[in-house]
Amino acid sequence: MQDDRLMETALRSTPGIGVRHGRGLQIAGAGIWLDPPKPKPWALVSHAHIDHFARHDHTVCSPPTAALIHARYGRPRKGVLNAIPFGQSIEREAFSIRLHAAGHILGSAMVHLTRHDDGATLLYTGDFKLRDSLTCERAEPVQADTLVMETTFGLPRFKFPPRAEVTAAVHRFVFATLDAGKVPLLLGYSLGKAQEILALLDGIGVPVMAHESILKMGAVYRECGRVLPEHELLDLDRAAGHVVVAPPQTTKTLCAKLPCRTALLSGWALDKSAKYRYGVDEAFPLSDHADHDELLQLIDQVCPRVVYTVHGYTAEFAADLRRRGIEAWSLVDNDQLELRLEGRVDCS
Ligand SMILES: [Zn+2]
């Protein structure tokens, strides 16, 4: 309730397309939802990670996301899944809507809306990154008046090293673990991260096994034309001499059965305490999200009049932008109060 009231204050300050953040993101005054966590009559789903997906009556997403949803969550008994290619326009109420690659995982999309009556535009990023990926489409952000963006790593201390550096560190970990007579167990989320891990093991010269959930998602990547290096289904009896890729939730079970050393691949590895927090032997900073520099780079590319932040360090990043002279507010924290207290009711 309070979020909605505060948001309305913000909406008065800008003439663009408004958004509401209550139980999910909604375009103000329209039946258009963006990644709502609960079922809605009509929703855009940016990508197939569970925190962005629910079974809606009518879902719009990219074709790879539709294939991943079917493989991951099964085919729905009811409801419509409408897959539209990147760049193709659809009409809904008083808006034209297009999807553009977000560079987060295969099929991940940014959503661009244009309002028919005044040409106002909005870009919702979903999860994204601007760095090149080994396994998914490169992000293609487009200009918009209003930018709604994720800010998972929205603090300046989050700066990811070049991929070559991370790859070299992972390879060293694999060889050192094998030399010690143990199995290197690389941990990453089964959709997106695991496929990137497999790709960075390409050419290492050590056979690779992967958890069945990773093979299932990898099959969709291949159906969509993505090439993944050779790997086979994890077989605990034959795992010695292999490098194993598995999702983090399997660590305990696998370590109880295999003499292994564990490494987590995650953006959170930039935190010195990550190893201890996640209970792993090593942590390497490989992320599917934008780091702080990329968040700023996105704003340069989109050139918005106003920015709303929705995930992670939302208030901190929005405050950072305001110090840089860009109007920006968190949709999930109470920095809208600052807007009211500062009396900034008309920035047009
Ligand atoms: Zn995601």
Coordinates of C-alpha atoms and ligand atoms in Angstrom, one line a residue:
M1 CA 0.0 0.0 0.0
Q2 CA 2.7 2.4 1.1
D3 CA 4.8 1.6 -2.0
D4 CA 1.8 2.4 -4.3
R5 CA 1.2 5.8 -2.5
L6 CA 4.8 6.8 -2.7
M7 CA 5.0 5.7 -6.3
E8 CA 2.2 7.9 -7.2
T9 CA 4.1 10.8 -5.8
A10 CA 7.0 9.9 -8.1
L11 CA 4.7 9.5 -11.1
R12 CA 3.6 13.2 -10.8
S13 CA 7.2 14.2 -11.2
T14 CA 7.6 12.8 -14.7
P15 CA 5.4 12.9 -17.7
G16 CA 6.5 9.4 -19.0
I17 CA 5.0 6.0 -18.7
G18 CA 4.3 5.2 -15.1
V19 CA 5.0 1.9 -13.3
R20 CA 3.6 0.5 -10.1
H21 CA 5.4 -1.9 -7.8
G22 CA 3.2 -3.7 -5.4
R23 CA 2.8 -7.4 -6.0
G24 CA 5.0 -7.2 -9.1
L25 CA 5.6 -4.5 -11.7
Q26 CA 2.6 -3.1 -13.6
I27 CA 2.4 -0.5 -16.2
A28 CA 0.3 2.2 -14.6
G29 CA -3.3 2.3 -16.0
A30 CA -2.8 -0.8 -18.1
G31 CA -3.3 -4.6 -17.7
I32 CA 0.4 -5.1 -18.5
W33 CA 2.6 -6.9 -15.9
L34 CA 6.3 -7.3 -16.0
D35 CA 7.7 -10.5 -14.4
P36 CA 5.0 -10.7 -11.7
P37 CA 5.7 -13.5 -9.2
K38 CA 2.0 -14.5 -9.0
P39 CA -0.3 -15.4 -11.9
K40 CA -1.8 -12.5 -13.8
P41 CA -4.2 -12.3 -16.8
W42 CA -1.5 -10.9 -19.1
A43 CA 2.3 -10.7 -18.4
L44 CA 5.6 -10.3 -20.0
V45 CA 8.2 -12.8 -18.7
S46 CA 11.8 -11.6 -19.3
H47 CA 13.5 -14.9 -18.8
A48 CA 13.0 -18.4 -17.5
H49 CA 14.5 -18.1 -13.9
I50 CA 11.9 -19.0 -11.3
D51 CA 11.9 -15.6 -9.6
H52 CA 10.7 -14.1 -12.9
F53 CA 8.1 -16.7 -13.8
A54 CA 4.6 -17.7 -12.8
R55 CA 1.8 -19.4 -14.7
H56 CA -0.2 -16.5 -16.2
D57 CA -3.3 -16.7 -18.4
H58 CA -1.4 -15.1 -21.2
T59 CA 2.4 -15.0 -21.2
V60 CA 4.6 -13.1 -23.7
C61 CA 8.3 -14.1 -23.9
S62 CA 11.1 -14.8 -26.4
P63 CA 11.1 -18.2 -28.2
P64 CA 14.1 -19.6 -26.3
T65 CA 12.4 -18.5 -23.0
A66 CA 9.3 -20.4 -24.1
A67 CA 11.3 -23.5 -24.8
L68 CA 13.1 -23.2 -21.4
I69 CA 9.8 -22.7 -19.6
H70 CA 8.4 -25.9 -21.2
A71 CA 11.6 -27.9 -20.3
R72 CA 11.9 -26.5 -16.8
Y73 CA 8.3 -26.2 -15.5
G74 CA 6.4 -28.5 -18.0
R75 CA 3.7 -27.6 -20.5
P76 CA 0.8 -25.8 -18.8
R77 CA -2.7 -27.3 -18.9
K78 CA -4.2 -23.9 -19.6
G79 CA -3.0 -20.5 -20.5
V80 CA -1.3 -19.1 -23.6
L81 CA 2.4 -18.8 -24.1
N82 CA 3.1 -16.3 -26.9
A83 CA 6.7 -16.4 -28.1
I84 CA 7.8 -13.4 -30.1
P85 CA 11.3 -13.0 -31.6
F86 CA 13.5 -10.1 -30.6
G87 CA 12.7 -6.9 -32.4
Q88 CA 9.2 -7.9 -33.5
S89 CA 6.4 -5.6 -32.3
I90 CA 3.1 -6.6 -30.7
E91 CA 0.2 -4.4 -29.7
R92 CA -1.5 -4.5 -26.2
E93 CA -4.0 -1.9 -25.1
A94 CA -2.5 1.5 -26.0
F95 CA 1.1 0.2 -26.4
S96 CA 3.5 -1.2 -28.9
I97 CA 5.8 -3.8 -27.2
R98 CA 9.1 -5.2 -28.4
L99 CA 11.6 -7.6 -26.8
H100 CA 15.4 -7.0 -27.1
A101 CA 18.2 -9.3 -25.9
A102 CA 19.2 -8.7 -22.3
G103 CA 22.4 -10.9 -22.3
H104 CA 21.6 -12.5 -19.0
I105 CA 20.9 -16.1 -20.0
L106 CA 19.6 -17.7 -23.3
G107 CA 16.5 -15.9 -24.4
S108 CA 16.5 -13.3 -21.7
A109 CA 14.8 -10.1 -22.9
M110 CA 14.5 -6.4 -22.1
V111 CA 11.0 -5.1 -22.7
H112 CA 10.4 -1.9 -24.6
L113 CA 7.0 -0.1 -24.6
T114 CA 5.9 2.8 -26.8
R115 CA 2.6 4.5 -25.8
H116 CA 0.5 5.2 -28.9
D117 CA -1.0 8.6 -27.9
D118 CA 2.1 10.5 -27.1
G119 CA 5.1 8.3 -28.1
A120 CA 6.4 8.0 -24.6
T121 CA 8.7 5.0 -24.1
L122 CA 9.8 2.7 -21.3
L123 CA 12.5 0.0 -21.1
Y124 CA 12.4 -2.7 -18.5
T125 CA 15.7 -4.6 -18.3
G126 CA 14.8 -7.7 -16.4
D127 CA 18.1 -9.3 -15.4
F128 CA 20.8 -8.3 -17.8
K129 CA 24.5 -7.9 -18.5
L130 CA 26.4 -6.0 -21.2
R131 CA 29.6 -8.1 -21.3
D132 CA 29.8 -10.8 -24.0
S133 CA 28.5 -14.2 -23.0
L134 CA 29.8 -17.6 -24.3
T135 CA 26.3 -19.1 -24.4
C136 CA 23.6 -16.4 -24.9
E137 CA 22.7 -13.4 -27.1
R138 CA 24.5 -10.1 -26.6
A139 CA 22.4 -7.4 -24.9
E140 CA 20.9 -4.8 -27.2
P141 CA 19.5 -2.0 -25.0
V142 CA 17.5 0.7 -26.8
Q143 CA 16.7 4.3 -26.0
A144 CA 13.7 5.0 -23.7
D145 CA 12.3 8.0 -21.6
T146 CA 11.8 5.8 -18.6
L147 CA 14.2 3.1 -17.6
V148 CA 13.3 0.4 -15.1
M149 CA 16.4 -1.6 -14.3
E150 CA 17.8 -4.3 -12.0
T151 CA 20.7 -3.2 -9.8
T152 CA 21.8 -6.5 -8.2
F153 CA 25.4 -5.4 -8.1
G154 CA 24.6 -1.7 -7.7
L155 CA 27.6 -0.6 -5.5
P156 CA 31.0 0.6 -7.0
R157 CA 32.9 -2.2 -5.2
F158 CA 31.3 -4.7 -7.6
K159 CA 33.6 -4.7 -10.6
F160 CA 34.0 -8.1 -12.3
P161 CA 37.4 -9.1 -13.6
P162 CA 37.9 -10.0 -17.3
R163 CA 36.6 -13.5 -18.2
A164 CA 40.1 -14.7 -19.2
E165 CA 41.3 -14.1 -15.6
V166 CA 38.3 -16.0 -14.1
T167 CA 38.8 -18.8 -16.6
A168 CA 42.5 -19.2 -15.8
A169 CA 41.7 -19.3 -12.1
V170 CA 39.1 -22.0 -12.6
H171 CA 41.5 -24.0 -14.7
R172 CA 44.2 -23.8 -12.0
F173 CA 41.7 -24.9 -9.4
V174 CA 40.7 -27.9 -11.6
F175 CA 44.3 -29.1 -12.2
A176 CA 45.4 -28.5 -8.5
T177 CA 42.3 -30.5 -7.3
L178 CA 43.0 -33.4 -9.7
D179 CA 46.7 -33.4 -8.7
A180 CA 45.6 -33.8 -5.1
G181 CA 43.6 -36.9 -6.1
K182 CA 40.2 -35.2 -5.6
V183 CA 37.3 -34.3 -7.9
P184 CA 36.8 -30.6 -8.7
L185 CA 33.2 -29.8 -8.2
L186 CA 32.2 -26.5 -9.9
L187 CA 28.9 -25.1 -8.6
G188 CA 26.5 -22.9 -10.6
Y189 CA 22.8 -22.5 -11.1
S190 CA 21.6 -25.1 -13.6
L191 CA 20.1 -22.6 -16.1
G192 CA 22.5 -20.0 -17.5
K193 CA 25.5 -20.2 -15.1
A194 CA 26.1 -23.9 -15.6
Q195 CA 26.2 -23.5 -19.4
E196 CA 28.7 -20.7 -19.0
I197 CA 30.9 -22.9 -16.8
L198 CA 30.8 -25.7 -19.3
A199 CA 31.8 -23.2 -22.1
L200 CA 34.8 -22.0 -20.1
L201 CA 36.0 -25.6 -19.6
D202 CA 36.2 -26.0 -23.4
G203 CA 39.6 -27.2 -24.4
I204 CA 40.8 -27.8 -20.9
G205 CA 41.6 -31.4 -21.7
V206 CA 39.8 -32.9 -18.7
P207 CA 36.5 -34.9 -19.3
V208 CA 33.4 -33.2 -17.9
M209 CA 30.4 -34.6 -16.1
A210 CA 27.3 -32.5 -15.3
H211 CA 24.2 -32.9 -13.1
E212 CA 21.0 -34.0 -14.9
S213 CA 19.3 -30.7 -14.4
I214 CA 22.1 -29.0 -16.3
L215 CA 21.9 -31.6 -19.2
K216 CA 18.1 -30.9 -19.4
M217 CA 18.7 -27.1 -19.8
G218 CA 21.7 -27.7 -22.1
A219 CA 19.4 -29.7 -24.5
V220 CA 17.3 -26.5 -25.0
Y221 CA 20.4 -24.5 -25.6
R222 CA 21.4 -26.9 -28.3
E223 CA 17.9 -26.9 -29.8
C224 CA 18.2 -23.1 -30.0
G225 CA 21.5 -23.5 -31.9
R226 CA 23.9 -22.9 -29.1
V227 CA 27.1 -25.1 -29.1
L228 CA 28.1 -26.5 -25.8
P229 CA 31.4 -28.4 -25.3
E230 CA 31.2 -32.2 -24.8
H231 CA 30.0 -33.4 -21.3
E232 CA 28.2 -36.4 -20.0
L233 CA 25.7 -37.2 -17.3
L234 CA 27.2 -37.3 -13.8
D235 CA 28.0 -40.9 -12.7
L236 CA 29.3 -41.0 -9.2
D237 CA 31.0 -44.3 -9.8
R238 CA 33.1 -43.0 -12.6
A239 CA 33.6 -39.4 -11.5
A240 CA 37.2 -39.7 -10.5
G241 CA 39.4 -37.9 -13.1
H242 CA 36.6 -35.7 -14.3
V243 CA 35.6 -32.2 -13.5
V244 CA 32.0 -32.1 -12.3
V245 CA 29.5 -29.2 -12.8
A246 CA 26.4 -29.2 -10.5
P247 CA 23.9 -26.7 -9.0
P248 CA 24.8 -25.4 -5.5
Q249 CA 21.9 -27.2 -3.8
T250 CA 23.5 -30.6 -4.6
T251 CA 26.8 -29.8 -2.8
K252 CA 26.1 -31.6 0.4
T253 CA 24.9 -34.8 -1.2
L254 CA 27.7 -34.9 -3.7
C255 CA 30.4 -34.2 -1.2
A256 CA 29.1 -37.0 1.0
K257 CA 29.7 -39.4 -1.9
L258 CA 32.7 -38.0 -3.7
P259 CA 36.2 -37.0 -2.4
C260 CA 35.9 -33.4 -3.8
R261 CA 36.9 -29.8 -3.5
T262 CA 34.2 -27.3 -4.2
A263 CA 34.2 -23.9 -6.1
L264 CA 31.2 -21.6 -6.4
L265 CA 31.0 -19.4 -9.5
S266 CA 29.0 -16.3 -8.7
G267 CA 29.3 -12.5 -8.8
W268 CA 29.1 -12.6 -5.0
A269 CA 32.6 -14.1 -5.0
L270 CA 33.8 -10.5 -5.0
D271 CA 32.9 -10.5 -1.3
K272 CA 35.9 -11.7 0.7
S273 CA 33.5 -13.7 3.0
A274 CA 31.9 -15.6 0.1
K275 CA 33.8 -18.8 0.6
Y276 CA 32.7 -19.0 4.2
R277 CA 29.2 -17.8 3.6
Y278 CA 28.6 -20.4 1.0
G279 CA 30.7 -23.1 2.7
V280 CA 32.9 -23.8 -0.4
D281 CA 36.6 -24.2 -0.8
E282 CA 36.9 -21.5 -3.4
A283 CA 34.7 -18.8 -5.0
F284 CA 35.3 -17.3 -8.5
P285 CA 33.5 -14.1 -9.7
L286 CA 31.6 -15.3 -12.8
S287 CA 28.2 -13.5 -13.0
D288 CA 25.2 -13.4 -15.4
H289 CA 24.5 -9.9 -14.1
A290 CA 25.9 -6.4 -14.8
D291 CA 28.5 -5.0 -12.5
H292 CA 28.4 -1.4 -11.3
D293 CA 30.2 0.0 -14.4
E294 CA 27.8 -1.8 -16.7
L295 CA 24.8 -0.4 -14.9
L296 CA 26.2 3.1 -15.6
Q297 CA 27.0 2.1 -19.2
L298 CA 23.4 1.0 -19.7
I299 CA 22.2 4.4 -18.6
D300 CA 24.5 6.1 -21.1
Q301 CA 23.1 3.8 -23.9
V302 CA 19.4 4.2 -22.9
C303 CA 19.6 7.9 -22.1
P304 CA 16.5 8.0 -20.0
R305 CA 14.7 11.0 -18.4
V306 CA 14.1 9.0 -15.2
V307 CA 15.4 5.7 -13.8
Y308 CA 13.6 3.3 -11.4
T309 CA 15.6 0.5 -9.7
V310 CA 14.0 -2.8 -8.8
H311 CA 16.5 -5.4 -7.5
G312 CA 19.5 -5.5 -5.3
Y313 CA 21.1 -2.3 -4.1
T314 CA 18.2 -0.2 -5.4
A315 CA 18.3 2.8 -3.0
E316 CA 22.1 3.0 -3.1
F317 CA 22.3 3.0 -6.9
A318 CA 19.5 5.4 -7.3
A319 CA 21.1 7.8 -4.8
D320 CA 24.4 7.4 -6.7
L321 CA 22.6 8.4 -9.9
R322 CA 21.0 11.4 -8.3
R323 CA 24.4 12.6 -7.2
R324 CA 25.4 12.4 -10.9
G325 CA 22.4 14.6 -11.8
I326 CA 20.1 11.8 -13.1
E327 CA 16.6 11.5 -11.6
A328 CA 16.4 8.0 -10.1
W329 CA 14.3 6.3 -7.5
S330 CA 14.1 2.8 -6.0
L331 CA 10.7 1.2 -6.6
V332 CA 11.3 -1.2 -3.6
D333 CA 12.8 1.1 -1.0
N334 CA 11.5 4.2 0.6
D335 CA 13.7 6.8 -1.1
Q336 CA 10.5 8.1 -2.6
L337 CA 10.2 9.9 0.7
E338 CA 13.3 11.9 -0.3
L339 CA 11.5 12.9 -3.4
R340 CA 8.6 14.2 -1.4
L341 CA 10.8 15.9 1.2
E342 CA 13.0 17.5 -1.4
G343 CA 9.8 18.9 -3.0
R344 CA 10.9 17.8 -6.5
V345 CA 7.4 17.5 -7.9
D346 CA 8.1 18.7 -11.4
C347 CA 11.3 17.9 -13.2
S348 CA 10.0 18.2 -16.7
Ligands
ZN1 ZN 17.8 -14.3 -13.8

